[in-house]
XYZ file of C-alpha atoms in Angstrom:
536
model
C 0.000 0.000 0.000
C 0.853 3.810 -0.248
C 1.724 5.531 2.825
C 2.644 8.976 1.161
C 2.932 11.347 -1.614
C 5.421 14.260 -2.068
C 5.494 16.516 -4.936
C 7.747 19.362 -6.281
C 6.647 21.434 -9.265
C 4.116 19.234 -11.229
C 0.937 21.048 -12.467
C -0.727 22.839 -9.688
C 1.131 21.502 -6.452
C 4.337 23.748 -5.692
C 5.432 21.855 -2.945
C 3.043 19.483 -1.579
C 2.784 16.363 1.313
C 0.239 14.174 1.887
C -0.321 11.111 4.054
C -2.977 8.307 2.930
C -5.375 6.051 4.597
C -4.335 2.865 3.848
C -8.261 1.641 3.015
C -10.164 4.876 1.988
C -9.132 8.148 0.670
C -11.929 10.814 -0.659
C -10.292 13.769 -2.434
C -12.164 17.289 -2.057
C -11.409 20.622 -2.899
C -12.101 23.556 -5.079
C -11.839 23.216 -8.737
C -8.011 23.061 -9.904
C -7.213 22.489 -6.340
C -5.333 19.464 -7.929
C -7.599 15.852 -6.838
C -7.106 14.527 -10.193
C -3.356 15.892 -10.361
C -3.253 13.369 -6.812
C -4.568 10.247 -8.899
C -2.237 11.275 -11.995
C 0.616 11.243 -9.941
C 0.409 8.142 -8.017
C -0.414 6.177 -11.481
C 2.901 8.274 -12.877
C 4.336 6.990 -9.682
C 3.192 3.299 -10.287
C 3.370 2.969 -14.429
C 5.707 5.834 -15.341
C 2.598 6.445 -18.021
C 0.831 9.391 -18.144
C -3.257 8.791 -19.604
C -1.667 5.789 -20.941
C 1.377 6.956 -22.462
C 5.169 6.762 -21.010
C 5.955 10.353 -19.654
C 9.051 10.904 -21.821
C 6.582 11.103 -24.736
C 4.141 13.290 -23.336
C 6.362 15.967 -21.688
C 5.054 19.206 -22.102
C 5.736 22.895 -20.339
C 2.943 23.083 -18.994
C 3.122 20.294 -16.368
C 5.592 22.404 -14.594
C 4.509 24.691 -11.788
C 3.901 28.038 -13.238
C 5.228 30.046 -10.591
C 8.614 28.004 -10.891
C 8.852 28.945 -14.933
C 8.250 32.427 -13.949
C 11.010 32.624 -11.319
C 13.115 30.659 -13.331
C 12.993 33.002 -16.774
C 13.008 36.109 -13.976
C 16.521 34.899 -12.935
C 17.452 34.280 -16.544
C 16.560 37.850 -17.190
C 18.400 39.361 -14.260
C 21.514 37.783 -15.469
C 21.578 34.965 -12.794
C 22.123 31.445 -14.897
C 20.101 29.385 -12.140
C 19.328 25.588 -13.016
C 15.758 24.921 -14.172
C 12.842 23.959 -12.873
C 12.604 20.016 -11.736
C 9.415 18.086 -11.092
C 9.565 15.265 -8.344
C 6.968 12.605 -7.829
C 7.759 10.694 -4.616
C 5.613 7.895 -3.652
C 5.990 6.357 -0.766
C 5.218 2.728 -0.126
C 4.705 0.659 3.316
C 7.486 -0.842 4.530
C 6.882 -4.652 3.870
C 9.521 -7.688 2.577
C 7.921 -7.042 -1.208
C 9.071 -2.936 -1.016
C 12.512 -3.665 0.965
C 14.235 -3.350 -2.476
C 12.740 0.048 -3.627
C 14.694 0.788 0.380
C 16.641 4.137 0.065
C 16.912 8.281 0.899
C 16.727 9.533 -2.420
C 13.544 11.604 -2.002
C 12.521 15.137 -0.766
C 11.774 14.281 2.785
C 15.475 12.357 3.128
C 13.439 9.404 4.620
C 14.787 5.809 4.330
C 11.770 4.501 3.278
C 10.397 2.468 0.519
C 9.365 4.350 -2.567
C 9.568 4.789 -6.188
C 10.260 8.277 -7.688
C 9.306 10.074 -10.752
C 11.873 13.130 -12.028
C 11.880 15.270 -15.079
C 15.101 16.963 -14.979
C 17.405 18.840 -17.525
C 19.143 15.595 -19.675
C 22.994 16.736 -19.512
C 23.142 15.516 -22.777
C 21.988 18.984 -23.983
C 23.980 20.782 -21.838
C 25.311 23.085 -24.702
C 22.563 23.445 -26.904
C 20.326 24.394 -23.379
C 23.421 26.799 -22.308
C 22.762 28.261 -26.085
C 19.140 28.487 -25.941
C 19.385 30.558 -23.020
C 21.567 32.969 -23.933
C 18.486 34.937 -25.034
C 16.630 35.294 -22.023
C 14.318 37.678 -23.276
C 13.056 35.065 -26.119
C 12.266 32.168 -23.226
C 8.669 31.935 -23.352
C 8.525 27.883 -21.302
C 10.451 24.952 -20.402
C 12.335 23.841 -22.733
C 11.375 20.213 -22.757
C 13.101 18.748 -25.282
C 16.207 18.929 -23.583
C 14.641 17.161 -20.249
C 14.613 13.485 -19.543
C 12.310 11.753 -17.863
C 13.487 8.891 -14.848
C 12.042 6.380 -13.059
C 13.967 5.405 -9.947
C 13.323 3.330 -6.407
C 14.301 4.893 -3.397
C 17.782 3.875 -3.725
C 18.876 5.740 -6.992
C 17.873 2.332 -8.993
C 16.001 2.727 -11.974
C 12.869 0.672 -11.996
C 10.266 -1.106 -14.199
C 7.001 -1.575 -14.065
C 7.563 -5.615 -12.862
C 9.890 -4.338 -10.094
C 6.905 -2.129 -8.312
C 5.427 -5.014 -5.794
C 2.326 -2.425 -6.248
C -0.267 -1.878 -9.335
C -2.691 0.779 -9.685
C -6.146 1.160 -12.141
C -7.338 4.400 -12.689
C -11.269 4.518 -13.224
C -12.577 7.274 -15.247
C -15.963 6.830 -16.870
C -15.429 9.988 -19.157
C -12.400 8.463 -20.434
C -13.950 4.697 -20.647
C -14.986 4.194 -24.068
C -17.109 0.668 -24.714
C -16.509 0.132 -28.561
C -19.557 -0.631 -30.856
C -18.836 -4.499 -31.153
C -18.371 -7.012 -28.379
C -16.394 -4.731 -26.118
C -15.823 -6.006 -22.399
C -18.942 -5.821 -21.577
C -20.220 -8.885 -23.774
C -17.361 -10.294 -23.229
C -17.979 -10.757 -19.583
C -21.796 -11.804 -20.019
C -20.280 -14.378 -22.909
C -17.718 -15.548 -20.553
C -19.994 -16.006 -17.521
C -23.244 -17.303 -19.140
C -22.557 -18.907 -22.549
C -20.520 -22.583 -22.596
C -17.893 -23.501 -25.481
C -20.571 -25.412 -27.521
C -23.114 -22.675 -27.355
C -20.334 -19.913 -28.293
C -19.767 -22.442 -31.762
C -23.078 -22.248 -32.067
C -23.428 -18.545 -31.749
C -20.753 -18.328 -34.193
C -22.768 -20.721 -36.976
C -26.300 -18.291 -36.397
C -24.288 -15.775 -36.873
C -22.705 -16.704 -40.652
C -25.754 -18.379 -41.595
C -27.418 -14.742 -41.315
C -24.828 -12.846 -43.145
C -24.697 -15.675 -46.085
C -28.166 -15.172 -46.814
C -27.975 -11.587 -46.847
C -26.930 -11.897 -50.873
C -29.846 -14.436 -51.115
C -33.165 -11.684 -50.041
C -35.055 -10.309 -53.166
C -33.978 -7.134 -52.847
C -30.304 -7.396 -52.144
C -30.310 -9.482 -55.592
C -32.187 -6.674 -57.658
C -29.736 -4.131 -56.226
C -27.008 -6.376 -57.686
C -28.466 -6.874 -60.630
C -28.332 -3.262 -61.524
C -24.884 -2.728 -59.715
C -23.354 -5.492 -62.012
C -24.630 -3.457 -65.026
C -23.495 0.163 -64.103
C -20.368 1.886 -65.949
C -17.644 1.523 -63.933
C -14.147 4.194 -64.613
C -12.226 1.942 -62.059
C -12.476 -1.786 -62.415
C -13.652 -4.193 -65.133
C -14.680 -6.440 -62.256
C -18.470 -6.217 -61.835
C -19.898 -4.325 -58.455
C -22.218 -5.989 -55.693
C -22.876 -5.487 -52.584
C -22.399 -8.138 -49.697
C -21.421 -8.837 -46.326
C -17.587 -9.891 -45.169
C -18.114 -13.270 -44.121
C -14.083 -13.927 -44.064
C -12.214 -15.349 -40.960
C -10.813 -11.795 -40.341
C -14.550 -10.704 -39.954
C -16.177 -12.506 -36.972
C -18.950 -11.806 -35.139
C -17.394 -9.847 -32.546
C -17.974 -6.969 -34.713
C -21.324 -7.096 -35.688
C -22.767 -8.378 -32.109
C -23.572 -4.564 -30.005
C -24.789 -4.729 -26.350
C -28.356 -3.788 -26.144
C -30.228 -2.472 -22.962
C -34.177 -2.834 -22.448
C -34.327 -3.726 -26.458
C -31.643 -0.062 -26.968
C -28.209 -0.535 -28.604
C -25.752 0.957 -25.552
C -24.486 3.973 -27.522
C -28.637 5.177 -27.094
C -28.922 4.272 -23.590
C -28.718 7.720 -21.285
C -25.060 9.029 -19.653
C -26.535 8.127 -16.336
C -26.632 4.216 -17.091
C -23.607 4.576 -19.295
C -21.864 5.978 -16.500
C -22.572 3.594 -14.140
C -22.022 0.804 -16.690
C -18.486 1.906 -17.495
C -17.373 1.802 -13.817
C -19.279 -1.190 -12.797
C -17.309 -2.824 -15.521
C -13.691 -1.702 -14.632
C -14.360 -2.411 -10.894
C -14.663 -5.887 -12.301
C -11.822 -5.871 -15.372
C -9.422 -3.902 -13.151
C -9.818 -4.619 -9.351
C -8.846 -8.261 -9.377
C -5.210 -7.406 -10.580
C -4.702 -3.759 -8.839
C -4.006 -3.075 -5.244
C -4.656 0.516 -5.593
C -8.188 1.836 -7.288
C -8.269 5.225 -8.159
C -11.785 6.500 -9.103
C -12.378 9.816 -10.512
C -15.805 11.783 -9.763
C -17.965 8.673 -9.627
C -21.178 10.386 -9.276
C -20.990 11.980 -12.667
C -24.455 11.900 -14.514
C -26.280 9.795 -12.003
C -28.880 9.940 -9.748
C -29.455 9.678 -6.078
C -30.286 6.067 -6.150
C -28.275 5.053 -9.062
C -25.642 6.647 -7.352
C -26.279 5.003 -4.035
C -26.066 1.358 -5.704
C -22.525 2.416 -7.436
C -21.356 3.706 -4.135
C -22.212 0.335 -2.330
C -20.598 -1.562 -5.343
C -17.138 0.828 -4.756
C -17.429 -0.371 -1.087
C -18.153 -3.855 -1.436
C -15.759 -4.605 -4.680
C -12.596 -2.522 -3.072
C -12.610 -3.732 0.515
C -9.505 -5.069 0.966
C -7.271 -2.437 -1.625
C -6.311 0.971 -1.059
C -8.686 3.268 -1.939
C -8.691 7.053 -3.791
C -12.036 8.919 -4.714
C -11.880 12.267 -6.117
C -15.555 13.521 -5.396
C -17.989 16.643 -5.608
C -20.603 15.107 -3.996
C -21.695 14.842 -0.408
C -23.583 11.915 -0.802
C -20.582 10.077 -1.635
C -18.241 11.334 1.008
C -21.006 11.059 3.683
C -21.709 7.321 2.423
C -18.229 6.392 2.499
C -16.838 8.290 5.638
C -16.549 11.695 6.406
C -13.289 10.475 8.653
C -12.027 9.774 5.162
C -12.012 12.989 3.760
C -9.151 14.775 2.434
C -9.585 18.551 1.852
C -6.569 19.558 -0.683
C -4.881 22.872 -0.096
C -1.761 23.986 -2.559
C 0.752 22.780 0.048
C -0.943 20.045 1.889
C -4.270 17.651 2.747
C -6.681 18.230 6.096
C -8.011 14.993 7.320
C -11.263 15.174 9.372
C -10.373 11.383 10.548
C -10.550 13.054 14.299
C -14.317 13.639 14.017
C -16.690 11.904 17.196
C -17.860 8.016 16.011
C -21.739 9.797 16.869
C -21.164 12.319 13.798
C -19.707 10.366 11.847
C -22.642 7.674 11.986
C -24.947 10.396 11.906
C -23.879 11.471 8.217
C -23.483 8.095 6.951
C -27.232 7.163 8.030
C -28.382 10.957 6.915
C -26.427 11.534 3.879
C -28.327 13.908 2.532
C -27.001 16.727 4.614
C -24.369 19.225 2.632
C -21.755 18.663 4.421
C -19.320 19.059 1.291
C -20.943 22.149 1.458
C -19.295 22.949 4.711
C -15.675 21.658 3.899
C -15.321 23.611 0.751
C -16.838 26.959 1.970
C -14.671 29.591 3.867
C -16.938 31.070 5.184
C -20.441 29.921 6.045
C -23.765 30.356 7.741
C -25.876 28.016 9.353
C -29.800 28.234 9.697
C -32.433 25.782 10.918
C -34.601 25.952 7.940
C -35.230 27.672 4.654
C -36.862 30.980 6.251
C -33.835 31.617 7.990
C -31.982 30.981 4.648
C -34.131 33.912 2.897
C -34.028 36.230 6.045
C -29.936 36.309 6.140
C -29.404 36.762 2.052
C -31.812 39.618 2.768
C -29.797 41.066 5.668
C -26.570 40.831 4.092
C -27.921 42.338 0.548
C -28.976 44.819 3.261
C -25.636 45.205 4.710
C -23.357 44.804 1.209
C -24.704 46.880 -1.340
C -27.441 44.418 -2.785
C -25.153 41.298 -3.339
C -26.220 38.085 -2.162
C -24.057 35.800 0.040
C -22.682 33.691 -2.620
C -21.651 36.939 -4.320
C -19.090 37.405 -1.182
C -18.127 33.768 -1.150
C -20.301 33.261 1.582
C -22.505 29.959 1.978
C -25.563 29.944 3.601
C -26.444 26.081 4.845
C -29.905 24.844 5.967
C -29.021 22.420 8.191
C -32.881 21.005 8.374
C -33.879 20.951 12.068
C -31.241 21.228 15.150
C -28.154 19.407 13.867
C -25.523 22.137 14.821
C -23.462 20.357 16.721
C -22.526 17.543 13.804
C -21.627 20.275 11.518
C -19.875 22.318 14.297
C -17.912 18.588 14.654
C -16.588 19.138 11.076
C -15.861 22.769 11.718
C -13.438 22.666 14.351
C -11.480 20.046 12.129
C -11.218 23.696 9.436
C -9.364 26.405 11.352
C -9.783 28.277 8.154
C -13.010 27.926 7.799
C -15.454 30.827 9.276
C -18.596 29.581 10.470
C -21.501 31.545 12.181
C -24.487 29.448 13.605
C -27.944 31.072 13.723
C -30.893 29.881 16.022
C -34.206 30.690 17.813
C -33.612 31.158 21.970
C -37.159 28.923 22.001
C -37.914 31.102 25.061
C -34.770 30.761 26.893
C -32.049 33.243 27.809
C -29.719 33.561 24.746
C -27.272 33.028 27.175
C -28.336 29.673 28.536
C -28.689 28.873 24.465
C -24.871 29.611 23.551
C -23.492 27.401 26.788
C -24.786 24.656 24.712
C -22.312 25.868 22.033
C -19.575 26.801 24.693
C -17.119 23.605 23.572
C -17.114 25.041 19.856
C -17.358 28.916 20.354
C -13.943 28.330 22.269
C -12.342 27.831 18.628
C -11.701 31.155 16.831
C -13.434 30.440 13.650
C -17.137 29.085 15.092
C -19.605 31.615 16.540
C -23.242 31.232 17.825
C -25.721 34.029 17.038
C -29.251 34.472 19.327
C -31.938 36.522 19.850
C -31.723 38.800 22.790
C -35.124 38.857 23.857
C -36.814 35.451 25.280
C -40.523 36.663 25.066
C -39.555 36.728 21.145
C -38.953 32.725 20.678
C -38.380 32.587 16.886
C -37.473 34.521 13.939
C -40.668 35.957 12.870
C -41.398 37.406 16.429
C -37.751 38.952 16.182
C -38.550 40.413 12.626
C -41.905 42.014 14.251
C -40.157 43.512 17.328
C -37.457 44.883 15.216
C -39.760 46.579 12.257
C -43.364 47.136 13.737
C -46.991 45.665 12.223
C -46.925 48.111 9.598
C -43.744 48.058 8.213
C -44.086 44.071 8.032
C -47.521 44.363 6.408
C -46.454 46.577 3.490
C -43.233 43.870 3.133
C -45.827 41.109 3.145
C -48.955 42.682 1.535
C -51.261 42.567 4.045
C -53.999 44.643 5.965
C -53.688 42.722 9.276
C -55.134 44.936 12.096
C -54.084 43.172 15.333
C -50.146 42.250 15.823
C -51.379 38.705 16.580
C -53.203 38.015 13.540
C -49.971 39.563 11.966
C -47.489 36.881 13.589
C -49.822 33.993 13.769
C -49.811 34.303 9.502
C -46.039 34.930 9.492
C -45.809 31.478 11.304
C -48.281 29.658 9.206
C -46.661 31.013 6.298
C -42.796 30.815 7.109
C -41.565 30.606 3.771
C -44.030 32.405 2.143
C -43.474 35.522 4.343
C -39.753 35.353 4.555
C -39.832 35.099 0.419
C -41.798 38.140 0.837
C -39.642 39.887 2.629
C -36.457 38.607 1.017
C -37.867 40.465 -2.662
C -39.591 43.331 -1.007
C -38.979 47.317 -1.993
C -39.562 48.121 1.649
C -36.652 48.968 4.286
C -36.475 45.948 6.680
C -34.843 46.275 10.083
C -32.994 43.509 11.103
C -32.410 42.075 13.950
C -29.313 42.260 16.014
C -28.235 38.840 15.926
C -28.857 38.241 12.053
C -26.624 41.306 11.565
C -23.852 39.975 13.962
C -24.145 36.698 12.375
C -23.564 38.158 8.723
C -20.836 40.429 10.314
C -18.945 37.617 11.906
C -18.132 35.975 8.526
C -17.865 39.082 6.524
């Protein structure tokens, strides 16, 4: 198994560390935050191919760190000849009798561990023409790659192959899976699990007999008959039309998979989808000990995706494990204590979360909690009212832009489950996170000691409403703005204050939509505004 990745100037990573699970590993993060740079790298690491191809083929200048090619033609142009840029892959294997020969300290962290290393470096072969192409500084645009080399080394300086890597990898990537229009895999594993020799012959005879007496139907022949008789400028031979029934020709491609009576290629990217990794889970998995699955939810469903998930599970329990995902259903399915949040330099594990949470999102898996782990800074509410209430405070507050405008996130956590999100959030120092709730007719006071354990950590505060005799938000809304300021927002006549708030409760939604899209000046109450301020 893998215990560890570094890696030095390769696509978006700078320098970057990261220790794996040896069973599951989810990758998150923001787009180009580099989870399918991870999986590239530990198949470069494992195959020395990159998308199928050996490296030294598909070297290009833009798999170098950007930021390194800048620095580097910055030197050149201050006069300072400085070597360039290098990108290191290491990958770092458990220590085991099958990895004691890949044993050695030739890798970034000077560890003498196990591990196989990837390195594109200037190929001193080229020495002079490189010293001559440089003399120009102001003409170096990129890397010049065609005077790099690409090697493949263990630990201990040896070059390696794949046979000498006690460790194989299979990437799984249903965009890039393509089932061909004949007997691809996928009849080939129904043939090979349902059909015996005997019946396969027999398959075989159908399937000649129909082509042979394709020349034999009425109108095949009258089509020949005129074809024989056209002009021709090319041949002398005569012209007819047939089907290749020679050895080369079998029915492998003529034979198409066919789903519910509809040839694959019509079937919907949903079932495709699922199809194509279902399949390489069983091609690939037998022979790998590392499964690397890229953004499995892709074009599926809740269900459909909560069948593929159990197949991952079930068909990769005893391999290592990497899942680059969007979706919380799949991280909350598969372990929120699995979770890797990539930054440029590193990965945060939330592996230190209570057993009770993580249970709780793994039977509830609905909840956004990807929501959480990707947002800086966020809100919580208890329901969508709230939600409505604080986008119209903070238009209030900033000028008419909404939340998301600001990068800000506002989360309707459905009901009272603070605390398990508040569990992820003091795993994300970096992560702001305000909590807003009713006081349900307590002192707001006695409602944040509940919070006291989380408001302790800088990022996390707990927002309230003063006033106990005002238990929710729509009571808070009156006291701050007054019957007839909330009637005009709400377009209604009501002429008691408790016909006014017994309709605001009745109608939640409807009146905090109201108010979120009304013309009128809304007050808002204290804690809303401290809530919005504490993340802004």
């Amino acid at each position: 198994m893998l215990s560890k990745i570094v890696i030095q100037n390769y696509r978006t990573f700078r320098a970057f560390r990261l220790d794996f699970d040896p069973d599951m590993n989810i990758l998150v993060g923001d787009n180009d935050a580099g989870k399918s740079t991870i999986l590239e790298a530990i198949e470069l690491g494992l195959t020395g191919k990159l998308r199928g191809r050996p490296l030294y083929q598909d070297l290009s200048p833009y798999l170098f760190h950007q930021d390194a090619v800048s620095e580097w033609i910055a030197a050149l142009k201050a006069g300072r000849n400085v070597p360039p840029p290098e990108i290191i892959i290491d990958l770092f294997l458990a220590s085991s009798p099958e990895t004691a020969g890949l044993k050695g300290a030739n890798n970034l962290l000077k560890a003498d561990e196990p591990g196989v290393r990837i390195r594109v470096v200037l190929n001193t072969d080229y020495k002079a023409e490189y010293e001559e192409f440089i003399k120009q500084p102001d003409k170096v645009r990129l890397i010049p790659t065609e005077y790099y080399k690409v090697e493949w080394l263990a630990f201990d300086g040896n070059g390696v192959t794949f046979r000498s890597i006690p460790a194989t990898a299979s990437l799984i990537d249903a965009a890039n899976i393509h089932l061909q229009s004949g007997v691809d895999y996928y009849m080939k594993h129904i043939l090979n699990d349902y059909l015996e020799a005997d019946e396969r012959v027999k398959l075989t005879r159908a399937y000649r007999g129909l082509r042979e007496t394709f020349a034999e139907d009425e109108s095949i022949v009258k089509i020949n008959a005129a074809l024989r008789g056209a002009p021709s400028d090319v041949s002398d031979r005569e012209l007819t039309l047939n089907i290749d029934v020679s050895q080369k020709s079998s029915w492998e491609s003529g034979i198409v998979p066919h789903l519910d009576d509809l040839p694959y290629q019509f079937v919907g990217k949903g079932e495709q989808s699922t199809l194509k990794i279902l399949l390489a889970l069983n091609k690939k998995v037998d022979d790998a000990h590392i499964v690397l699955v890229e953004e499995p939810e892709n074009h599926l469903s809740f269900p459909n995706l909560g069948k593929l998930v159990h197949k991952i599970s079930d068909t990769c329990k005893d391999r290592q494990v990497f899942i680059t995902t969007h979706s919380s259903y799949v991280l909350n399915k598969l372990g929120l204590d699995k979770l890797v949040l990539l930054s440029s330099t590193e990965g945060v594990r939330l592996d230190r979360l209570p057993d009770g949470t993580q249970d709780y999102f793994r039977k509830l898996s609905g909840y956004d909690t990807l929501r959480l782990v990707l947002a800086k800074k966020s809100i919580l509410v208890e329901g969508p009212s709230d939600e409505l209430v604080i986008q119209r405070a903070h238009m209030d507050m900033h000028g008419g832009k909404l939340p998301a405008e600001c990068g800000i996130d506002i989360i309707n956590v459905r009901g009272l489950s603070f605390k398990r999100f508040l569990d992820i959030a003091m795993l994300l120092p970096q992560n702001f996170v305000a909590v807003v709730t009713d006081n349900d007719g307590k002192d707001a006071s006695e409602v944040e000691q509940r919070y006291a354990s989380y408001t302790m950590a800088p990022n996390i505060s707990v927002h309230v409403g003063e006033d106990k005799n005002f238990k929710t938000l729509e009571p808070q809304l009156f006291k701050a703005n007054g019957r007839a300021t909330l009637n005009a927002a709400l377009g209604q006549s009501f002429t008691t204050d408790d016909a006014l708030l017994d309709h605001m409760k009745k109608h939640k939604t409807d009146s905090a939509l109201a108010i979120f899209e009304s013309d009128q000046t809304i007050t808002m109450p204290e804690y809303l505004k401290d809530a919005v301020d504490a993340v802004s």
